[in-house]
Short mmCIF file of C-alpha atoms in Angstrom, two decimals:
data_model
loop_
_atom_site.label_atom_id
_atom_site.label_comp_id
_atom_site.label_asym_id
_atom_site.label_seq_id
_atom_site.Cartn_x
_atom_site.Cartn_y
_atom_site.Cartn_z
CA UNK A 14 40.18 11.10 28.66
CA UNK A 15 37.56 8.51 27.72
CA UNK A 16 34.57 7.46 29.78
CA UNK A 17 33.36 3.85 29.66
CA UNK A 18 30.08 2.76 31.20
CA UNK A 19 29.18 -0.64 32.62
CA UNK A 20 25.55 -1.67 32.79
CA UNK A 21 23.32 -4.73 32.91
CA UNK A 22 19.65 -5.40 32.27
CA UNK A 23 18.75 -3.49 35.42
CA UNK A 24 20.66 -0.32 34.56
CA UNK A 25 23.92 1.50 35.17
CA UNK A 26 26.58 -0.16 37.34
CA UNK A 27 29.77 1.90 37.04
CA UNK A 28 31.64 4.56 35.10
CA UNK A 29 35.33 4.27 34.25
CA UNK A 30 37.48 7.28 33.42
CA UNK A 31 40.32 6.14 31.16
CA UNK A 32 43.34 8.41 30.76
CA UNK A 33 46.13 7.51 28.36
CA UNK A 34 49.64 7.90 29.77
CA UNK A 35 52.37 9.62 27.78
CA UNK A 36 55.60 7.82 26.98
CA UNK A 37 58.01 7.95 29.91
CA UNK A 38 60.77 9.57 27.85
CA UNK A 39 58.48 12.07 26.09
CA UNK A 40 59.30 15.07 28.26
CA UNK A 41 63.07 14.57 27.99
CA UNK A 42 62.83 14.06 24.23
CA UNK A 43 60.78 17.22 23.73
CA UNK A 44 63.24 19.20 25.83
CA UNK A 45 66.19 17.84 23.84
CA UNK A 46 64.55 18.83 20.55
CA UNK A 47 63.79 22.30 21.85
CA UNK A 48 67.36 22.75 23.08
CA UNK A 49 68.53 21.78 19.60
CA UNK A 50 66.63 24.78 18.25
CA UNK A 51 63.51 23.00 17.01
CA UNK A 52 59.91 24.06 17.53
CA UNK A 53 57.64 21.22 18.63
CA UNK A 54 53.92 21.15 17.86
CA UNK A 55 51.30 18.67 19.08
CA UNK A 56 48.43 17.87 16.70
CA UNK A 57 45.96 15.41 18.17
CA UNK A 58 42.71 13.86 17.08
CA UNK A 59 41.66 13.74 20.72
CA UNK A 60 39.68 16.52 22.37
CA UNK A 61 41.22 19.93 22.97
CA UNK A 62 41.16 19.22 26.71
CA UNK A 63 43.09 15.97 26.30
CA UNK A 64 45.61 17.62 23.97
CA UNK A 65 46.13 20.45 26.47
CA UNK A 66 46.75 17.97 29.29
CA UNK A 67 49.38 16.06 27.32
CA UNK A 68 51.03 19.25 26.06
CA UNK A 69 51.35 20.53 29.61
CA UNK A 70 52.84 17.23 30.79
CA UNK A 71 55.58 17.14 28.15
CA UNK A 72 56.29 20.86 27.85
CA UNK A 73 54.77 21.70 24.45
CA UNK A 74 53.43 25.24 24.07
CA UNK A 75 51.88 24.92 20.60
CA UNK A 76 49.11 22.33 20.39
CA UNK A 77 45.78 21.65 18.69
CA UNK A 78 43.11 19.13 19.57
CA UNK A 79 40.27 17.65 17.56
CA UNK A 80 42.39 17.51 14.39
CA UNK A 81 41.25 15.54 11.37
CA UNK A 82 43.74 14.11 8.85
CA UNK A 83 42.91 17.08 6.62
CA UNK A 84 43.65 19.52 9.47
CA UNK A 85 47.04 17.92 10.08
CA UNK A 86 47.91 17.96 6.39
CA UNK A 87 46.87 21.61 6.09
CA UNK A 88 49.12 22.50 9.04
CA UNK A 89 52.00 20.65 7.42
CA UNK A 90 51.53 22.46 4.12
CA UNK A 91 51.39 25.79 5.95
CA UNK A 92 54.71 25.10 7.65
CA UNK A 93 56.34 23.98 4.41
CA UNK A 94 55.04 27.07 2.60
CA UNK A 95 56.77 29.17 5.26
CA UNK A 96 60.06 27.53 4.30
CA UNK A 97 60.36 25.29 7.35
CA UNK A 98 61.71 21.75 7.33
CA UNK A 99 59.15 19.52 9.02
CA UNK A 100 59.63 16.18 10.78
CA UNK A 101 56.54 14.26 11.87
CA UNK A 102 56.13 11.53 14.48
CA UNK A 103 52.86 9.60 14.46
CA UNK A 104 51.31 6.17 14.89
CA UNK A 105 47.61 6.50 14.08
CA UNK A 106 45.43 6.16 10.98
CA UNK A 107 44.79 9.90 10.89
CA UNK A 108 48.55 10.56 10.81
CA UNK A 109 49.03 8.88 7.43
CA UNK A 110 48.72 11.91 5.10
CA UNK A 111 50.94 14.05 7.32
CA UNK A 112 53.57 11.33 7.63
CA UNK A 113 53.65 10.91 3.86
CA UNK A 114 53.97 14.65 3.20
CA UNK A 115 56.65 15.54 5.75
CA UNK A 116 60.29 16.08 4.88
CA UNK A 117 61.09 13.20 7.23
CA UNK A 118 58.69 11.07 9.27
CA UNK A 119 58.84 8.49 12.04
CA UNK A 120 56.36 5.84 13.16
CA UNK A 121 56.68 3.31 15.96
CA UNK A 122 56.85 -0.44 15.74
CA UNK A 123 53.48 -0.62 17.49
CA UNK A 124 51.88 1.82 15.03
CA UNK A 125 49.13 0.80 12.62
CA UNK A 126 50.46 -0.62 9.32
CA UNK A 127 49.28 2.42 7.36
CA UNK A 128 51.34 4.78 9.53
CA UNK A 129 54.40 2.56 9.13
CA UNK A 130 53.96 2.38 5.36
CA UNK A 131 53.73 6.17 5.04
CA UNK A 132 56.77 6.84 7.25
CA UNK A 133 60.40 7.15 6.30
CA UNK A 134 61.53 5.35 9.45
CA UNK A 135 60.08 2.93 11.97
CA UNK A 136 61.33 3.29 15.55
CA UNK A 137 61.66 -0.12 17.18
CA UNK A 138 61.26 -0.57 20.91
CA UNK A 139 58.97 2.41 21.43
CA UNK A 140 61.69 4.77 22.63
CA UNK A 141 60.80 8.33 21.61
CA UNK A 142 64.32 9.52 22.46
CA UNK A 143 65.54 7.90 19.23
CA UNK A 144 63.93 10.79 17.33
CA UNK A 145 66.02 13.31 19.25
CA UNK A 146 69.15 11.21 18.70
CA UNK A 147 68.47 11.11 14.97
CA UNK A 148 67.97 14.88 14.86
CA UNK A 149 71.24 15.55 16.67
CA UNK A 150 73.12 13.08 14.48
CA UNK A 151 71.70 14.67 11.32
CA UNK A 152 72.83 18.12 12.45
CA UNK A 153 76.33 16.90 13.21
CA UNK A 154 76.52 15.09 9.89
CA UNK A 155 75.55 18.23 7.99
CA UNK A 156 78.12 20.26 9.93
CA UNK A 157 80.93 17.83 9.10
CA UNK A 158 79.92 17.66 5.43
CA UNK A 159 80.13 21.46 5.23
CA UNK A 160 83.52 21.45 6.96
CA UNK A 161 84.89 18.91 4.48
CA UNK A 162 83.55 20.84 1.49
CA UNK A 163 85.09 24.09 2.73
CA UNK A 164 88.41 22.38 3.38
CA UNK A 165 88.49 20.80 -0.08
CA UNK A 166 87.54 24.07 -1.77
CA UNK A 167 90.17 26.13 0.06
CA UNK A 168 92.90 23.53 -0.43
CA UNK A 169 92.23 23.20 -4.16
CA UNK A 170 91.93 26.95 -4.64
CA UNK A 171 95.40 27.47 -3.15
CA UNK A 172 97.42 24.38 -4.05
CA UNK A 173 96.17 23.58 -7.55
CA UNK A 174 97.22 26.96 -9.07
CA UNK A 175 100.60 26.69 -7.33
CA UNK A 176 101.14 23.24 -8.82
CA UNK A 177 99.96 24.31 -12.29
CA UNK A 178 102.41 27.20 -12.48
CA UNK A 179 105.25 25.09 -11.13
CA UNK A 180 105.58 26.96 -7.87
CA UNK A 181 104.80 23.77 -5.96
CA UNK A 182 106.75 20.56 -6.69
CA UNK A 183 104.63 17.69 -8.00
CA UNK A 184 105.68 15.36 -5.20
CA UNK A 185 104.72 17.96 -2.60
CA UNK A 186 101.37 18.59 -4.29
CA UNK A 187 100.67 14.84 -4.30
CA UNK A 188 101.64 14.55 -0.66
CA UNK A 189 99.41 17.49 0.20
CA UNK A 190 96.50 15.88 -1.64
CA UNK A 191 96.99 12.67 0.34
CA UNK A 192 97.00 14.56 3.63
CA UNK A 193 93.93 16.52 2.52
CA UNK A 194 92.03 13.29 1.82
CA UNK A 195 93.18 11.88 5.15
CA UNK A 196 91.88 14.96 6.95
CA UNK A 197 88.48 14.61 5.28
CA UNK A 198 88.22 10.93 6.25
CA UNK A 199 89.30 11.50 9.86
CA UNK A 200 86.91 14.42 10.19
CA UNK A 201 84.05 12.24 8.95
CA UNK A 202 85.01 9.49 11.39
CA UNK A 203 84.15 11.84 14.25
CA UNK A 204 80.55 10.80 13.67
CA UNK A 205 81.44 7.37 15.05
CA UNK A 206 81.89 9.04 18.43
CA UNK A 207 78.15 9.81 18.47
CA UNK A 208 75.75 7.22 19.91
CA UNK A 209 74.05 6.22 16.67
CA UNK A 210 70.31 5.46 17.01
CA UNK A 211 70.61 1.81 15.99
CA UNK A 212 66.96 1.12 16.77
CA UNK A 213 65.87 3.02 13.66
CA UNK A 214 65.39 0.96 10.53
CA UNK A 215 64.41 1.94 7.02
CA UNK A 216 60.68 1.32 6.82
CA UNK A 217 60.81 0.39 3.15
CA UNK A 218 63.12 -2.49 4.04
CA UNK A 219 61.06 -3.58 7.05
CA UNK A 220 57.66 -3.54 5.37
CA UNK A 221 58.70 -5.47 2.26
#
């Protein structure tokens, strides 16, 4: 909350209390991230009272107000030292160091140029839900990659020795390899069933 005062040569005329609204999809995005097993923190340069108000609105339990860029960077380093993977979303000047140091970082198209330059991705259109979509897509991608690696390892561990010792005909081994490759490709294509966050662009391509 910010107070603005209006006055003239004769003195005070009015006081305006300005309260910044949160993004309309913020609460749903935070909930989606939490349901995906992620812990969400709010670090704000605003007062502790303002940070508490926003945190309550969007459902964030862990928050800090009055943070300087150094405070945010120290928090990031603490989380990384604990072995956690950290994603950062920010759009202000004081978010720059934290955005640059995170494992992955997002800024918005309306963010200051410094925040965009220090981020891995720029979210166009101002939709915060894109961050949750990207997180879900990344998890599914990693899951499918692991499935394909396990399949390839098990197949090769069984079929290659059989083919080497002549217990498996060459034509059958070749056919099995073709079907194995087909399985890997079809399994990877399952990602196309996910609504890909197309409003994310690589910031290094957009800034150049």
